[in-house]
mmCIF file of C-alpha atoms in Angstrom:
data_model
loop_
_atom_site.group_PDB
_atom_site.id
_atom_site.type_symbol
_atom_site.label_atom_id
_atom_site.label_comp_id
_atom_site.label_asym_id
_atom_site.label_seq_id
_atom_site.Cartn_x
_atom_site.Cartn_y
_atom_site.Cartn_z
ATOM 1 C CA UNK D 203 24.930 26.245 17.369
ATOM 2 C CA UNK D 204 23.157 27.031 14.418
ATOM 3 C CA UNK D 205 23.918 25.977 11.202
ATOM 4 C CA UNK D 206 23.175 24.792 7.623
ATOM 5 C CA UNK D 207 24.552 21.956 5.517
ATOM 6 C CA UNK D 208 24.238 21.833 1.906
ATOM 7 C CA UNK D 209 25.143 18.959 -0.501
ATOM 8 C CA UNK D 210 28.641 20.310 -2.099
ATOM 9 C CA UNK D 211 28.775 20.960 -5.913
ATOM 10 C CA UNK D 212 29.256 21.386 -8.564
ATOM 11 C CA UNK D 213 26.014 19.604 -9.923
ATOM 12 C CA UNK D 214 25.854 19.792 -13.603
ATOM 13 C CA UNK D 215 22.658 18.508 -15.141
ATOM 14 C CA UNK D 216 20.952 18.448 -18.472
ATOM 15 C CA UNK D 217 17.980 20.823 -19.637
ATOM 16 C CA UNK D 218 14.701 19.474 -18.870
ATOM 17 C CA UNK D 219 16.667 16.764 -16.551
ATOM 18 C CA UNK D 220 14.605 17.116 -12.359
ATOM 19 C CA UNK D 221 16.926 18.625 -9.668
ATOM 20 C CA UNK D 222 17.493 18.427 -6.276
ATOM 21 C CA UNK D 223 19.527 19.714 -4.035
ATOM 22 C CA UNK D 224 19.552 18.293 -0.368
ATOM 23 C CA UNK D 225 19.561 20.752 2.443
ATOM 24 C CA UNK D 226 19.554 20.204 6.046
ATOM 25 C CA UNK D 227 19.815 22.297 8.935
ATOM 26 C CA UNK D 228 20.689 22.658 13.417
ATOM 27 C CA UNK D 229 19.030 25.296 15.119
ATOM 28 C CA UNK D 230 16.951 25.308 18.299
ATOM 29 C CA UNK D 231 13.072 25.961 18.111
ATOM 30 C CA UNK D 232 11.622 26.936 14.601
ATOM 31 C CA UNK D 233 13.632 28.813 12.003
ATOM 32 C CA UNK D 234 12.145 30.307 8.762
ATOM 33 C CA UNK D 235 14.090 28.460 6.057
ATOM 34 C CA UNK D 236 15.193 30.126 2.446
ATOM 35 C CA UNK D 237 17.083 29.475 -0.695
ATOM 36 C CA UNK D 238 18.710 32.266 -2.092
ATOM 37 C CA UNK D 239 20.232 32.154 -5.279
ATOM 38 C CA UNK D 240 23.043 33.825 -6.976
ATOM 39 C CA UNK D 241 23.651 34.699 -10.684
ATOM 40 C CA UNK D 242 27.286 35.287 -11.866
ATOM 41 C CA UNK D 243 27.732 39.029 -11.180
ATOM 42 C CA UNK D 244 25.026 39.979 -8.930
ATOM 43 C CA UNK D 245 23.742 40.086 -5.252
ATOM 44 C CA UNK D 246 22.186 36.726 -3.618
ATOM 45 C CA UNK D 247 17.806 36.987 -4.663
ATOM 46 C CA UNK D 248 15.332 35.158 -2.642
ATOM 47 C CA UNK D 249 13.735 32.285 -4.375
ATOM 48 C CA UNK D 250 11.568 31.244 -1.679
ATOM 49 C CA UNK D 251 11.042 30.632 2.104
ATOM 50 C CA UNK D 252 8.589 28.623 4.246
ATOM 51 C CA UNK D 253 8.359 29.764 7.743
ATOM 52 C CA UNK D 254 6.936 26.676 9.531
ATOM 53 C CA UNK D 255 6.846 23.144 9.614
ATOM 54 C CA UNK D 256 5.262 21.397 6.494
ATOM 55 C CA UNK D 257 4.915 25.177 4.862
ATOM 56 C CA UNK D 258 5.922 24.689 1.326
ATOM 57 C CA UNK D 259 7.906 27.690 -0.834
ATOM 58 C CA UNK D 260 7.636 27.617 -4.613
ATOM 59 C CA UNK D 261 8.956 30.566 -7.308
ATOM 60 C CA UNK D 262 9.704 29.923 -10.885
ATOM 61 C CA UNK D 263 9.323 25.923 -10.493
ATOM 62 C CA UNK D 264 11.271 25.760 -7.350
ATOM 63 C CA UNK D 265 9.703 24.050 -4.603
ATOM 64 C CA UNK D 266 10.837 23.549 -0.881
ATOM 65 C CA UNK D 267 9.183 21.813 1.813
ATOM 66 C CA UNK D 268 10.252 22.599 5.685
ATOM 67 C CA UNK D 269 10.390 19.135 7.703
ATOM 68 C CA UNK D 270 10.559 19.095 10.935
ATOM 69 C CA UNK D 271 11.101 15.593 11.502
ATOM 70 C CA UNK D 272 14.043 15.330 8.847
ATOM 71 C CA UNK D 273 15.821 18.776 9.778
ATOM 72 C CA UNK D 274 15.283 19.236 6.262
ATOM 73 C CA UNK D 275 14.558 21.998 3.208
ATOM 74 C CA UNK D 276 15.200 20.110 -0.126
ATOM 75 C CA UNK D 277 15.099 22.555 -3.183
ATOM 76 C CA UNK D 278 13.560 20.980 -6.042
ATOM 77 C CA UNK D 279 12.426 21.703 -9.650
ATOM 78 C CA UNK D 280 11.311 19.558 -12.571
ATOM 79 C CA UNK D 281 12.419 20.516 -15.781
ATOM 80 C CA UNK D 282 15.714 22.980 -15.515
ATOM 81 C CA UNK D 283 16.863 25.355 -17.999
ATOM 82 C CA UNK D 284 20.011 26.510 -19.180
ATOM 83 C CA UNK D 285 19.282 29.982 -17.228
ATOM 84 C CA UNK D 286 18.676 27.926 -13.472
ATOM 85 C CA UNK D 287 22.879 27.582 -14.177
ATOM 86 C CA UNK D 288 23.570 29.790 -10.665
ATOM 87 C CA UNK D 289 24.621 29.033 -7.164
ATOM 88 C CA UNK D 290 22.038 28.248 -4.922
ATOM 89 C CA UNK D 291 22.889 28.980 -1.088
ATOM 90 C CA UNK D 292 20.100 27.307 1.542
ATOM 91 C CA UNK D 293 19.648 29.536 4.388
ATOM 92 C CA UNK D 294 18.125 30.016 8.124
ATOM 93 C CA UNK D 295 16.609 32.918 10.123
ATOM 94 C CA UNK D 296 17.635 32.874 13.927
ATOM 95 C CA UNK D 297 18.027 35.597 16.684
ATOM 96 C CA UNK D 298 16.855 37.898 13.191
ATOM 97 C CA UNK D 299 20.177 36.902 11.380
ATOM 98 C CA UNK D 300 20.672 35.243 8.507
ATOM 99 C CA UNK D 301 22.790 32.196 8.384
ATOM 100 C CA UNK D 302 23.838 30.728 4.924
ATOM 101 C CA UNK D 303 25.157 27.248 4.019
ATOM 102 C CA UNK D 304 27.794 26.922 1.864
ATOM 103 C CA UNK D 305 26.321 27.083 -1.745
ATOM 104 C CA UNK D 306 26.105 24.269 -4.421
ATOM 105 C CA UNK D 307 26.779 25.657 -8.050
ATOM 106 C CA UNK D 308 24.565 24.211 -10.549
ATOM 107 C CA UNK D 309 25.663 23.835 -14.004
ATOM 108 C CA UNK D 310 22.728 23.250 -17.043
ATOM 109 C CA UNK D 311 24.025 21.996 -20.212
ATOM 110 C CA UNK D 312 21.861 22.751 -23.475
ATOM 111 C CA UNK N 146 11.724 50.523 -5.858
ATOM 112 C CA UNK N 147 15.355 50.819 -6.114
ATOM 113 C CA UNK N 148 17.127 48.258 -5.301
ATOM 114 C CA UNK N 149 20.535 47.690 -2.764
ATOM 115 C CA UNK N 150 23.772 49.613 -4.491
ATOM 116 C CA UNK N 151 27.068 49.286 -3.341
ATOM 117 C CA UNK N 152 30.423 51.062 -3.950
ATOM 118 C CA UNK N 153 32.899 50.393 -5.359
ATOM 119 C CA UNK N 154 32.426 47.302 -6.642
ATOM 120 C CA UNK N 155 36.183 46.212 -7.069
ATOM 121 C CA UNK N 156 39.365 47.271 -5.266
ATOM 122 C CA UNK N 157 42.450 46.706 -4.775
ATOM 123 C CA UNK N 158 44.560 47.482 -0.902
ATOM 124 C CA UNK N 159 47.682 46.190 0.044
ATOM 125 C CA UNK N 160 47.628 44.578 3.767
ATOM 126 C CA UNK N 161 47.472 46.890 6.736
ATOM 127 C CA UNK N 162 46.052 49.394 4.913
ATOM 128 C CA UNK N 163 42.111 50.495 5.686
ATOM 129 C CA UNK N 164 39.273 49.870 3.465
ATOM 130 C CA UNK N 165 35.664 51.876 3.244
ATOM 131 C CA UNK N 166 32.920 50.110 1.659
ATOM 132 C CA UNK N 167 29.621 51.917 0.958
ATOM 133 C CA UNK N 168 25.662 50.791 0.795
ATOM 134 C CA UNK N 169 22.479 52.534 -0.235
ATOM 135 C CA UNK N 170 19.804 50.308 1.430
ATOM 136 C CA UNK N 171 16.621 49.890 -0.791
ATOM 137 C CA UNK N 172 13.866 52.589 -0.345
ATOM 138 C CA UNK N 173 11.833 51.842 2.851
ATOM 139 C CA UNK N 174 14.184 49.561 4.241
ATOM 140 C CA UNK N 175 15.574 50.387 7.619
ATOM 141 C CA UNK N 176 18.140 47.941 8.573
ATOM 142 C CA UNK N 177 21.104 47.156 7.240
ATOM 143 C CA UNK N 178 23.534 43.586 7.254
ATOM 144 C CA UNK N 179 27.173 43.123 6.197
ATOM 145 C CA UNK N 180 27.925 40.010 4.966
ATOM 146 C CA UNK N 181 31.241 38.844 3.668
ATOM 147 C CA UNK N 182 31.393 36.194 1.495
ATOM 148 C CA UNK N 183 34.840 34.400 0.675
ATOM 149 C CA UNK N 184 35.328 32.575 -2.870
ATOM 150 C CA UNK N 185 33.551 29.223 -2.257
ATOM 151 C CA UNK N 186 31.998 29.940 0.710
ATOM 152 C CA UNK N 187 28.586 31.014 2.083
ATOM 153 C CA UNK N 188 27.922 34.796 3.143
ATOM 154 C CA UNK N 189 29.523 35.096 6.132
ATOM 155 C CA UNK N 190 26.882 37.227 9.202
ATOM 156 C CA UNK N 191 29.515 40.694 10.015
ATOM 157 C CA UNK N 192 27.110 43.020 11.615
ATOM 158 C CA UNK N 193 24.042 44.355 11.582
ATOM 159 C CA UNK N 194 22.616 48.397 11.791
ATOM 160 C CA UNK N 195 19.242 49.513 12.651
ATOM 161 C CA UNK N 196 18.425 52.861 13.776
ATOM 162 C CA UNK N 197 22.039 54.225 13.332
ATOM 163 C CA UNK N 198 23.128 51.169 16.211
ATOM 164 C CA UNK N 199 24.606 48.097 15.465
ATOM 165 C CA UNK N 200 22.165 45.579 16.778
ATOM 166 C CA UNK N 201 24.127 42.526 16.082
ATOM 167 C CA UNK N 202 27.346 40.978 15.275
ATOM 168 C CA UNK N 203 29.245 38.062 13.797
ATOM 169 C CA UNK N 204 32.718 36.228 14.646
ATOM 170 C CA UNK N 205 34.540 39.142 13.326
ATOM 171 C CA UNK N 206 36.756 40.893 15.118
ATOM 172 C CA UNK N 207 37.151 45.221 15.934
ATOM 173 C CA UNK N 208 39.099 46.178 13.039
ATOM 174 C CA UNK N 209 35.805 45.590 10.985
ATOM 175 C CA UNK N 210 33.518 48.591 11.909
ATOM 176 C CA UNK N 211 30.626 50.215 10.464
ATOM 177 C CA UNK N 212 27.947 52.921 10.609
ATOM 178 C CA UNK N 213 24.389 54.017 9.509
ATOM 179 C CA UNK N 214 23.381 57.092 8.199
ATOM 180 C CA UNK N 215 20.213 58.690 8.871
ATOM 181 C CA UNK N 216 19.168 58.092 5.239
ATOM 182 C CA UNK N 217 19.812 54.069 6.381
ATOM 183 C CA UNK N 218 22.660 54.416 4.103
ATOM 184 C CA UNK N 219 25.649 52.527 5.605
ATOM 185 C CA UNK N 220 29.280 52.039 5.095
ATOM 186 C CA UNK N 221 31.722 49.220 6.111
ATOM 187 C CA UNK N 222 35.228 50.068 7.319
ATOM 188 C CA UNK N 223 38.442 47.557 7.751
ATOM 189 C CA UNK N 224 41.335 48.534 9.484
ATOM 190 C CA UNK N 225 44.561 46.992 9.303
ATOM 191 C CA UNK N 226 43.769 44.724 6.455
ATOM 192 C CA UNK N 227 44.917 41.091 6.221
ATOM 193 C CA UNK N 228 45.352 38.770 3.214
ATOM 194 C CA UNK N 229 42.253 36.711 4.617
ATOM 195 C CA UNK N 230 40.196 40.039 4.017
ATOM 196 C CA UNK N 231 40.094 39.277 0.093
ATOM 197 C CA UNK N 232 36.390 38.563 -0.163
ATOM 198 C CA UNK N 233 32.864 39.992 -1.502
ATOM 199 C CA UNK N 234 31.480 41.999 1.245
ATOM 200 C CA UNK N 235 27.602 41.971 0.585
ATOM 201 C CA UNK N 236 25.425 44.451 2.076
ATOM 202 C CA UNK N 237 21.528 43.514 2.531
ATOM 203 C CA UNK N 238 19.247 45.656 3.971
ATOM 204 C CA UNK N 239 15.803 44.745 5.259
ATOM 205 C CA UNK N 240 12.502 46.201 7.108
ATOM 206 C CA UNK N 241 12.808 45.903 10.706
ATOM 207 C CA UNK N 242 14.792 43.527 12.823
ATOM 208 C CA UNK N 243 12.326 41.107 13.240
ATOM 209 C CA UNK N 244 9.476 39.048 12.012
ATOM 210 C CA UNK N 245 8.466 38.635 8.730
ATOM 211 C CA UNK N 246 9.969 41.990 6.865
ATOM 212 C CA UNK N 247 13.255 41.333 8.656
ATOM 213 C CA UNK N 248 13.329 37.700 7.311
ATOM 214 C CA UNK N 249 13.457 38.974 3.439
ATOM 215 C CA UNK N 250 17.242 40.250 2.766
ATOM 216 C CA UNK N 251 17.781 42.705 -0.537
ATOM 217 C CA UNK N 252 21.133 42.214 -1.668
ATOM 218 C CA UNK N 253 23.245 44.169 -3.761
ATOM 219 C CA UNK N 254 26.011 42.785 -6.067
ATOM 220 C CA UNK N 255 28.982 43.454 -3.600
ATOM 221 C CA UNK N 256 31.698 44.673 -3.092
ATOM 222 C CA UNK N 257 35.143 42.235 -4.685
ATOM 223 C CA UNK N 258 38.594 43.305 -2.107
ATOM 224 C CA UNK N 259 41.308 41.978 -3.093
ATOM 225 C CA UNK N 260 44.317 42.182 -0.236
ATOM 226 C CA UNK N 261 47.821 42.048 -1.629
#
């Protein structure tokens, strides 16, 4: 079936220090691809999606990169900042529904 | 632009009671998802409304029910509640069912059940 994996957290990193978090996905054909993200106390946001293969999504100095070949939508960024501290769920669109992976919480320390 | 509100935002049931949770989609959205999302875990797919019809649903079984308004509005109702019901139920409403308006969720903050 379809589904996402996301590397488990928590990752706690210093400011300014680069980030990834690995994200790799099962599903047949060609899913769009997200990261949401999740402050404490409010609703999951939409940092960015790519809809096809190679199609790179960037907001706020987050970058993704859909690949094909790897399965694979990385989130990256390179400098964080105390206020990236969230958690960051890696998603897939199929059939029109939404399917989320698990979440990694990210912790910046000043 | 308003965004997605939900109410209440916490409550407390005891188990086999039944539970109404409430959504105001964002203006000019016309779809609506339920989502529940248990402590640690991803958002979870419940259903889906579009046009005052569920077009879609998760693993989950009867007890969890739901309707749309013709204002999109939407509420979420669970019967018989179970300890395993304590979760954030999310509510995300979209344009359409498909292509690219469909594939950008609004979320609102959620609503926290806890089931004693």
């Amino acid at each position: 079936g379809n589904s996402v994996t996301q590397m488990e957290g928590p990752v706690t990193l210093s400011e300014e220090a680069f980030l990834t978090i690995n994200c790799t996905y099962t599903a047949t054909g060609y899913p769009s691809l997200f990261w949401y993200v999740q402050y404490p106390g409010e609703g999951l946001q939409l940092l960015l999606k790519a809809t096809k293969a190679d199609d790179k999504g960037s907001n706020k100095g987050f970058e993704a990169t859909y690949r094909k070949e790897t399965t694979s939508f990385h989130l990256e960024k390179g400098s964080v900042q105390v206020s990236d501290s969230a958690v960051y769920f890696c998603a897939l669109n199929r059939d029109d529904k939404i399917i989320f992976g698990k979440g990694t919480r990210l912790h910046i320390l000043p | 632009e308003t965004g997605v509100t939900q109410s209440p935002t916490h409550l407390i049931k005891t188990r086999g009671q039944q539970v109404t949770l409430r959504c105001s989609s964002q203006s000019g959205h016309n779809t609506v998802s339920w989502y529940q999302q248990a402590l640690g875990q991803g958002p979870q797919f419940i259903f889906q409304y579009y046009r005052e019809e569920e077009n879609g649903r998760g693993n989950f079984p009867p007890r969890f029910s739901g309707l749309q308004f013709p204002n999109y509005s939407s509420e979420l109702n669970v019967n018989a509640l179970e300890l395993d019901d304590s979760a954030l139920y999310l509510c995300a409403s979209s344009l359409g069912t498909s292509g690219s308006g469909a594939n950008v969720l609004t979320f609102g903050a959620g609503s926290r059940l806890t089931v004693l």
